[in-house]
Amino acid sequence: MGAVMHTTLTLLLTVSWPLLRVLRRVYDRVVHAAFALFFSFKKKTPLPPVFNPNLLLSATQIAKAIREQKRTSVSVVRAYISRISDVNPLLNALAQEAFQDALQEARRVDDRITQVCAAGSACCCVRVAVCVLPCACCCVRVAVCVLPCACILEN
């Protein structure tokens, strides 16, 4: 009885497997066509234009401007927060917004740069590299890299 059942199942699978594969391909194409048709009629909303010049700079240019004290970390973070607030309702990219934490960290970095430069450490005013940019992958937390001057690393 067991051998007959095994043979029957093997025969059934051997015959039906190619048919199931064909049915799956047909199903996938029908679903793909249905979604393509549905979303082709959906109105596409363009993203708002970028008005803040901080958003048009590369991370290297922003770090240099902060290093030279032409821009502050807070102003850069505020620019990115503003852009995220404008664009996120359209993209729905962020689940959690930690804007206050980002601003607080940016203030802390600006204060640290001011302290170091006010103390007369010329090497730090010239060589400190600061990147304060919100990052969507870490819930818009602030990544701070204050390097490579040794006097900045001391607290």
PDB file of C-alpha atoms in Angstrom, residues 31-104:
ATOM      1  CA  VAL A  31      -0.621  40.508 -11.087  1.00  0.00           C
ATOM      2  CA  HIS A  32       2.243  42.555 -12.502  1.00  0.00           C
ATOM      3  CA  ALA A  33       0.008  43.889 -15.288  1.00  0.00           C
ATOM      4  CA  ALA A  34      -2.771  44.719 -12.809  1.00  0.00           C
ATOM      5  CA  PHE A  35      -0.418  46.687 -10.545  1.00  0.00           C
ATOM      6  CA  ALA A  36       1.191  48.437 -13.504  1.00  0.00           C
ATOM      7  CA  LEU A  37      -2.230  49.465 -14.769  1.00  0.00           C
ATOM      8  CA  PHE A  38      -3.374  50.622 -11.333  1.00  0.00           C
ATOM      9  CA  PHE A  39      -0.273  52.686 -10.589  1.00  0.00           C
ATOM     10  CA  SER A  40      -0.058  54.179 -14.073  1.00  0.00           C
ATOM     11  CA  PHE A  41      -3.191  56.230 -13.313  1.00  0.00           C
ATOM     12  CA  LYS A  42      -1.944  57.341  -9.908  1.00  0.00           C
ATOM     13  CA  LYS A  43      -0.928  60.994  -9.878  1.00  0.00           C
ATOM     14  CA  LYS A  44       2.793  61.401  -9.294  1.00  0.00           C
ATOM     15  CA  THR A  45       3.687  64.219  -6.929  1.00  0.00           C
ATOM     16  CA  PRO A  46       6.995  65.928  -7.585  1.00  0.00           C
ATOM     17  CA  LEU A  47       9.246  66.748  -4.666  1.00  0.00           C
ATOM     18  CA  PRO A  48       9.386  70.405  -3.622  1.00  0.00           C
ATOM     19  CA  PRO A  49      12.434  72.303  -4.896  1.00  0.00           C
ATOM     20  CA  VAL A  50      15.506  72.824  -2.724  1.00  0.00           C
ATOM     21  CA  PHE A  51      15.783  76.416  -1.538  1.00  0.00           C
ATOM     22  CA  ASN A  52      18.427  76.188   1.177  1.00  0.00           C
ATOM     23  CA  PRO A  53      21.992  76.412  -0.167  1.00  0.00           C
ATOM     24  CA  ASN A  54      23.237  74.134   2.653  1.00  0.00           C
ATOM     25  CA  LEU A  55      21.376  71.258   1.042  1.00  0.00           C
ATOM     26  CA  LEU A  56      23.207  71.673  -2.248  1.00  0.00           C
ATOM     27  CA  LEU A  57      26.672  71.255  -0.732  1.00  0.00           C
ATOM     28  CA  SER A  58      28.526  67.981  -0.391  1.00  0.00           C
ATOM     29  CA  ALA A  59      29.382  66.624   3.054  1.00  0.00           C
ATOM     30  CA  THR A  60      33.013  67.601   2.486  1.00  0.00           C
ATOM     31  CA  GLN A  61      32.059  71.191   1.645  1.00  0.00           C
ATOM     32  CA  ILE A  62      29.784  71.387   4.688  1.00  0.00           C
ATOM     33  CA  ALA A  63      32.541  70.026   6.953  1.00  0.00           C
ATOM     34  CA  LYS A  64      34.972  72.592   5.549  1.00  0.00           C
ATOM     35  CA  ALA A  65      32.492  75.455   6.074  1.00  0.00           C
ATOM     36  CA  ILE A  66      31.867  74.349   9.672  1.00  0.00           C
ATOM     37  CA  ARG A  67      35.599  73.931  10.232  1.00  0.00           C
ATOM     38  CA  GLU A  68      36.202  77.462   8.959  1.00  0.00           C
ATOM     39  CA  GLN A  69      33.222  78.685  11.036  1.00  0.00           C
ATOM     40  CA  LYS A  70      31.397  79.991   7.958  1.00  0.00           C
ATOM     41  CA  ARG A  71      28.412  77.823   8.914  1.00  0.00           C
ATOM     42  CA  THR A  72      27.282  76.321  12.172  1.00  0.00           C
ATOM     43  CA  SER A  73      26.314  72.738  12.771  1.00  0.00           C
ATOM     44  CA  VAL A  74      22.928  73.905  14.039  1.00  0.00           C
ATOM     45  CA  SER A  75      22.159  75.780  10.811  1.00  0.00           C
ATOM     46  CA  VAL A  76      23.075  72.747   8.719  1.00  0.00           C
ATOM     47  CA  VAL A  77      20.988  70.394  10.857  1.00  0.00           C
ATOM     48  CA  ARG A  78      18.050  72.830  10.761  1.00  0.00           C
ATOM     49  CA  ALA A  79      18.298  72.943   6.960  1.00  0.00           C
ATOM     50  CA  TYR A  80      18.156  69.155   6.763  1.00  0.00           C
ATOM     51  CA  ILE A  81      15.317  68.977   9.286  1.00  0.00           C
ATOM     52  CA  SER A  82      13.363  71.495   7.218  1.00  0.00           C
ATOM     53  CA  ARG A  83      13.934  69.464   4.049  1.00  0.00           C
ATOM     54  CA  ILE A  84      12.966  66.235   5.773  1.00  0.00           C
ATOM     55  CA  SER A  85       9.779  67.899   7.053  1.00  0.00           C
ATOM     56  CA  ASP A  86       8.952  69.028   3.506  1.00  0.00           C
ATOM     57  CA  VAL A  87       9.680  65.733   1.775  1.00  0.00           C
ATOM     58  CA  ASN A  88       8.817  63.044   4.326  1.00  0.00           C
ATOM     59  CA  PRO A  89       5.017  63.333   3.918  1.00  0.00           C
ATOM     60  CA  LEU A  90       5.487  62.473   0.232  1.00  0.00           C
ATOM     61  CA  LEU A  91       8.102  59.747   0.693  1.00  0.00           C
ATOM     62  CA  ASN A  92       7.147  58.379   4.102  1.00  0.00           C
ATOM     63  CA  ALA A  93      10.797  57.491   4.650  1.00  0.00           C
ATOM     64  CA  LEU A  94      11.141  58.099   8.389  1.00  0.00           C
ATOM     65  CA  ALA A  95       9.265  56.157  11.007  1.00  0.00           C
ATOM     66  CA  GLN A  96      10.726  58.086  13.935  1.00  0.00           C
ATOM     67  CA  GLU A  97      12.009  61.631  13.920  1.00  0.00           C
ATOM     68  CA  ALA A  98      14.670  62.546  16.482  1.00  0.00           C
ATOM     69  CA  PHE A  99      15.027  66.169  15.464  1.00  0.00           C
ATOM     70  CA  GLN A 100      15.477  67.525  18.983  1.00  0.00           C
ATOM     71  CA  ASP A 101      18.305  65.077  19.646  1.00  0.00           C
ATOM     72  CA  ALA A 102      19.957  66.115  16.389  1.00  0.00           C
ATOM     73  CA  LEU A 103      19.729  69.808  17.253  1.00  0.00           C
ATOM     74  CA  GLN A 104      21.031  69.190  20.760  1.00  0.00           C
TER      75      GLN A 104
END
